[in-house]
C-alpha positions as CSV (number, residue, x, y, z in Angstrom):
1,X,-0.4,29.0,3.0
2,X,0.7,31.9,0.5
3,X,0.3,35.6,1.8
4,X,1.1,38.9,0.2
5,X,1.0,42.2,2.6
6,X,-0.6,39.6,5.1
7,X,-3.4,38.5,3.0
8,X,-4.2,35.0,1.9
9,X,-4.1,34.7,-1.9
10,X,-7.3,32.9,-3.3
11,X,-5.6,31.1,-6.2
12,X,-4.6,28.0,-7.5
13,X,-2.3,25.8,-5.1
14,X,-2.6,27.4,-2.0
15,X,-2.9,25.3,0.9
16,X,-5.7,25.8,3.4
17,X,-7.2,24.4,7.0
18,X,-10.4,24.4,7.3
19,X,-13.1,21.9,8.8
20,X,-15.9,20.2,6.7
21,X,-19.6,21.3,7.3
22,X,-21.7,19.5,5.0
23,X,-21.6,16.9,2.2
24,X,-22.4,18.4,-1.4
25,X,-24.5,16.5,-4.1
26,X,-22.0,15.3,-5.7
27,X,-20.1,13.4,-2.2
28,X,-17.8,15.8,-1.8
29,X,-17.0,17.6,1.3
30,X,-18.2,20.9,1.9
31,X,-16.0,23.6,3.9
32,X,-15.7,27.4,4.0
33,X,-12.6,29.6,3.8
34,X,-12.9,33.3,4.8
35,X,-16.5,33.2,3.3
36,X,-15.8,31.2,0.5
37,X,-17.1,27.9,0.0
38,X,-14.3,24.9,-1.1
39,X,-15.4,21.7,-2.2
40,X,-12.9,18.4,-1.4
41,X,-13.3,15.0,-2.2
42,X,-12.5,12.0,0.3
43,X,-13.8,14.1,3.5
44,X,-16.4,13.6,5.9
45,X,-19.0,16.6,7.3
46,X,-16.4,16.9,11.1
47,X,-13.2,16.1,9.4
48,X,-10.4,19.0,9.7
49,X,-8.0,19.2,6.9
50,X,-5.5,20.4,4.9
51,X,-6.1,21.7,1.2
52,X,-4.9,22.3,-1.3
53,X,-6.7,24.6,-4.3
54,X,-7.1,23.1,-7.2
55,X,-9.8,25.0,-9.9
56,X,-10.6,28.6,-8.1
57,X,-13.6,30.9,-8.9
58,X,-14.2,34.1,-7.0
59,X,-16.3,32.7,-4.9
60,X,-15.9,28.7,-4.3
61,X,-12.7,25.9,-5.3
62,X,-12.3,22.5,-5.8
63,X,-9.6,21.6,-3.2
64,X,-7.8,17.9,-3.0
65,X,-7.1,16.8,0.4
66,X,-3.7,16.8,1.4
67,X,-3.9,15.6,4.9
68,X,-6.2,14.8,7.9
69,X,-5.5,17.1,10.7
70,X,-8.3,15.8,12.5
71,X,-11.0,12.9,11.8
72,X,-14.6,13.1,12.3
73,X,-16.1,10.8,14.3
74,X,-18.1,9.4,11.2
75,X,-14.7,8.8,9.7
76,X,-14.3,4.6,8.6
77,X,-11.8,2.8,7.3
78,X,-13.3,2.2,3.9
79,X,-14.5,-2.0,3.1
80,X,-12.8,-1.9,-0.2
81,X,-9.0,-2.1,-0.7
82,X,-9.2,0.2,-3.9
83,X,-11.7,2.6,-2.3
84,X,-9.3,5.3,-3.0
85,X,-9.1,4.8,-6.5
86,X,-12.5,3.5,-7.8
87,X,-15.2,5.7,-8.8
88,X,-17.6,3.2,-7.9
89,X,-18.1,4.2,-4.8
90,X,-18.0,7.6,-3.2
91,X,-18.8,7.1,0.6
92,X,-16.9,3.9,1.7
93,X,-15.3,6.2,4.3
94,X,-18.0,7.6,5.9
95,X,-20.3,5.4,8.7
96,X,-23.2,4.5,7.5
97,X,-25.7,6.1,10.0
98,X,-24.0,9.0,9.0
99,X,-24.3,7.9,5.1
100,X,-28.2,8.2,5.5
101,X,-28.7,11.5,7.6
102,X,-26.4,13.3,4.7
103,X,-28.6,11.7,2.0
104,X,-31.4,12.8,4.0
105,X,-30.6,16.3,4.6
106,X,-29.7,16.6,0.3
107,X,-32.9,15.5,-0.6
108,X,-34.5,18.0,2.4
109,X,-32.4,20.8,0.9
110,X,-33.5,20.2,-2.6
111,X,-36.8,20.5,-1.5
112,X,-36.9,23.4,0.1
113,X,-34.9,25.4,-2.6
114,X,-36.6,23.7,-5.4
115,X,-39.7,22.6,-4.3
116,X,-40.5,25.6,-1.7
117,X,-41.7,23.6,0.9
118,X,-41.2,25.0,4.5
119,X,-41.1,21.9,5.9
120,X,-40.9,18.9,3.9
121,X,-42.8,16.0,5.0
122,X,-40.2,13.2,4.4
123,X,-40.5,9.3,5.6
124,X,-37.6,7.6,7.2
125,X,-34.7,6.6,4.6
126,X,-35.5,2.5,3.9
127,X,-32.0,1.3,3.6
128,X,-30.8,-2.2,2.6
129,X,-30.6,-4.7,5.6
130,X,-26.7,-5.1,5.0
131,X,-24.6,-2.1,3.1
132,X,-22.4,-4.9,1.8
133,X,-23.3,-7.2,-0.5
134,X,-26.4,-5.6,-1.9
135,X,-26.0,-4.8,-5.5
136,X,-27.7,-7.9,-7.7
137,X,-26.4,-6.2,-11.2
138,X,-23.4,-5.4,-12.2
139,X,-22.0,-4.3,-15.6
140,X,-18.2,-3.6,-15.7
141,X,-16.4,-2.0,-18.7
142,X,-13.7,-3.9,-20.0
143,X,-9.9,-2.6,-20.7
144,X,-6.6,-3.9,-21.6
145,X,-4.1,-3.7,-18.5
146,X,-0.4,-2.1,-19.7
147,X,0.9,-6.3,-20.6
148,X,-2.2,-7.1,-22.4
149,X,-4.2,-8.5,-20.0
150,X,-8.3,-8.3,-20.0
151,X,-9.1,-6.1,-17.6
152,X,-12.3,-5.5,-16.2
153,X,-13.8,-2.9,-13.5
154,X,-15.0,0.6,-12.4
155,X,-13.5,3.9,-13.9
156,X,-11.6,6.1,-11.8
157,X,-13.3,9.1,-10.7
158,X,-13.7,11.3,-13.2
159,X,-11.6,9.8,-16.0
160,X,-12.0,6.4,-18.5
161,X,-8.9,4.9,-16.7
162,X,-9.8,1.5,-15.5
163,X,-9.2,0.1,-12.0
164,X,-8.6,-3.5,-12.5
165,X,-11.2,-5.6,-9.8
166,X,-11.3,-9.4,-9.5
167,X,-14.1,-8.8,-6.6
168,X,-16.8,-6.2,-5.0
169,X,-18.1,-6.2,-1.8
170,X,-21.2,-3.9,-2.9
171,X,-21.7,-6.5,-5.2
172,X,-24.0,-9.9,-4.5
173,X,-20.8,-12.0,-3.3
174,X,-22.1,-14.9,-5.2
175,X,-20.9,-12.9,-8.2
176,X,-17.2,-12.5,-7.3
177,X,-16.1,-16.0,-8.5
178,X,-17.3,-15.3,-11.9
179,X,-15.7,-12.4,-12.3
180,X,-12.1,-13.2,-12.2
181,X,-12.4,-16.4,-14.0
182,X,-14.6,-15.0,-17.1
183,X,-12.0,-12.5,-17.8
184,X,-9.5,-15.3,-18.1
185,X,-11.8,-16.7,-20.7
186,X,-12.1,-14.2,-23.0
187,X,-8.5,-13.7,-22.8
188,X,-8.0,-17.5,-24.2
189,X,-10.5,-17.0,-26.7
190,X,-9.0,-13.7,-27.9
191,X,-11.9,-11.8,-28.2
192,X,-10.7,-8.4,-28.3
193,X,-11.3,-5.6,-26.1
194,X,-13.4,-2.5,-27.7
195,X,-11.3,0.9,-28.0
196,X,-13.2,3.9,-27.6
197,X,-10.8,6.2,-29.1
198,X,-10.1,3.8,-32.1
199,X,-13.4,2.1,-32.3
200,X,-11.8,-1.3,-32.9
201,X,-12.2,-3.9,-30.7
202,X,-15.0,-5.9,-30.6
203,X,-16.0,-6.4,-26.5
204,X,-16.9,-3.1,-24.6
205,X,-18.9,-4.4,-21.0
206,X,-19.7,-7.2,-18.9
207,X,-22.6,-7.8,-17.1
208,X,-23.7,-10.2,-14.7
209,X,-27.2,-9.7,-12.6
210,X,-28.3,-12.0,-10.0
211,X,-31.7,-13.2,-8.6
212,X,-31.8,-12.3,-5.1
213,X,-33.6,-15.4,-3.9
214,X,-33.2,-17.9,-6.6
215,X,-29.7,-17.1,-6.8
216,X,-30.1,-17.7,-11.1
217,X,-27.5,-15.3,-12.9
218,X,-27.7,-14.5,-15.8
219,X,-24.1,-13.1,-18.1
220,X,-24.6,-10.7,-20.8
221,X,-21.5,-9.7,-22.9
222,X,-21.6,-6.0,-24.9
223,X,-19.9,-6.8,-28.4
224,X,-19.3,-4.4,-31.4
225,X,-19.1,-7.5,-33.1
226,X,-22.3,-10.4,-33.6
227,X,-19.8,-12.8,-34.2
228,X,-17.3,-13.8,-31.8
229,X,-15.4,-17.4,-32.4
230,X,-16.6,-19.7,-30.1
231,X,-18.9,-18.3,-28.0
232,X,-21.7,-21.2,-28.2
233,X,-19.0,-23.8,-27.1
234,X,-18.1,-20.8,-24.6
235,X,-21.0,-20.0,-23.3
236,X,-21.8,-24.0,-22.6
237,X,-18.1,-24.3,-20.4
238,X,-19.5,-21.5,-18.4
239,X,-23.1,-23.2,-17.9
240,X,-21.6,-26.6,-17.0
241,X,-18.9,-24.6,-14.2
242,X,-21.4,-22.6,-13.0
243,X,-24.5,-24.5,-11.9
244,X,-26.8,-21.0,-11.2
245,X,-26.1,-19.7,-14.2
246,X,-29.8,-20.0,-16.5
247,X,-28.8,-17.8,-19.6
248,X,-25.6,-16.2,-21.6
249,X,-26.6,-13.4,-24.0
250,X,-24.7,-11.4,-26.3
251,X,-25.7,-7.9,-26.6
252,X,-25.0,-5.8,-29.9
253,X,-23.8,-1.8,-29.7
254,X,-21.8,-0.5,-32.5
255,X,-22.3,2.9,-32.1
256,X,-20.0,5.3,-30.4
257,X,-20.8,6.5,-27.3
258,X,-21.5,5.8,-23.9
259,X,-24.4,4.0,-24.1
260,X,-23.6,0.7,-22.2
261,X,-26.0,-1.6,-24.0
262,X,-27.3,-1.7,-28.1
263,X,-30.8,-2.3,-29.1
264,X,-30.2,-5.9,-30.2
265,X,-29.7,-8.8,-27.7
């Protein structure tokens, strides 16, 4: 902690304890500091922790979490090993119980502030029967790792740097064999990989969506480029190896962006 005459200095990299109150809307950790309100990522309402400031207005930071003084009770080991560095997922760290009552209470707040109810009348949260395993569409942006590899995944929070998955366990399981192997493929066939900054490139996502109870996938690839070598002899290697697969489509966006998917499939 820095002090001058005895007070605490409210400025960038200044390290603070304080204890986490609530969950904002964006997943982060809400705590307050001599009045002031400091939002931290990776902490769970109950946690006590060390902070350090980061970006500092008069009256609230952003903080980064130096160290766990003291876990909540809600406090998980998170399922996924890259949980920490995947901005898929904010809230693999928190218990799921605990997960629904935060969601809850957002939704009551916004309400209230937004909607001026007193009291608003609100159902219990349907959640899905497992929180693993759920997610029946998936569309990964694709990358070149620092040897040239195809690399395909989730951004890191807050940035276009891409952490490199070969599984998900939000996603349908029956997807994670794909994955892996598909990237392989396009490696061999040397479609290239789409560069944002550059625009060259020719293949920006992949998707692959699954029917819950038929279990049919179906792969779409996002292409700059209508014509990529061999994908009709491509596209039948993958419908032979994988029996549930019903349909490979090639989906055309050659504009700049972020928009995932063109207007052409």
């Amino acid at each position: 902690m820095i002090e001058e005459n005895g007070q605490f200095l409210w400025q960038q990299g200044s390290l603070i304890e304080l204890t986490i109150d609530d969950l904002s809307d964006r997943g982060d950790g809400v705590g307050r500091y001599e009045n002031r309100v400091v939002f931290v990522p990776d902490t769970v309402t109950g946690d006590r922790v060390l902070v350090r400031l980061l970006r500092v207005k008069r009256q609230y930071a952003q903080g980064k979490l130096q160290q766990i003084l003291e876990p909540s009770p809600n406090r998980i080991r998170p399922r996924c090993i890259v949980a920490d560095k995947c901005g898929g997922c904010q809230w693999q760290h928190i218990r799921d119980r605990a997960q629904h009552q935060a969601k809850e209470n957002l939704l009551r707040q916004t309400l209230k502030r937004i909607g001026g109810f007193t009291e608003p009348p609100l159902a219990p949260i349907l959640t899905a029967n497992s929180p693993l395993s759920y997610r029946n569409k998936v569309t990964y942006p694709l990358s070149y790792g620092t040897t040239g590899q195809v690399q395909a995944g989730y951004y890191r929070k807050g940035t276009h740097q891409l952490v490199n998955l070969n599984q998900c366990p939000v996603q349908d399981e029956r997807l994670n064999p794909l994955l892996a192997e598909i990237k392989q493929d396009i490696q061999q066939q040397g479609w290239t990989i789409y560069n944002e900054k550059t625009h060259r490139g020719q293949l920006r996502h992949l998707s692959l969506r699954i029917g819950r109870r038929t279990g049919e996938i179906l792969l779409t690839l996002v292409s700059v480029d209508p014509h990529l070598c061999n994908l009709k002899q491509q596209a039948a290697v993958w419908m032979q190896r994988y029996p549930h697969l019903v349909g490979v489509c090639l989906n055309l966006n050659p504009r700049r962006g972020n928009a995932i998917f063109g207007d052409t499939t």
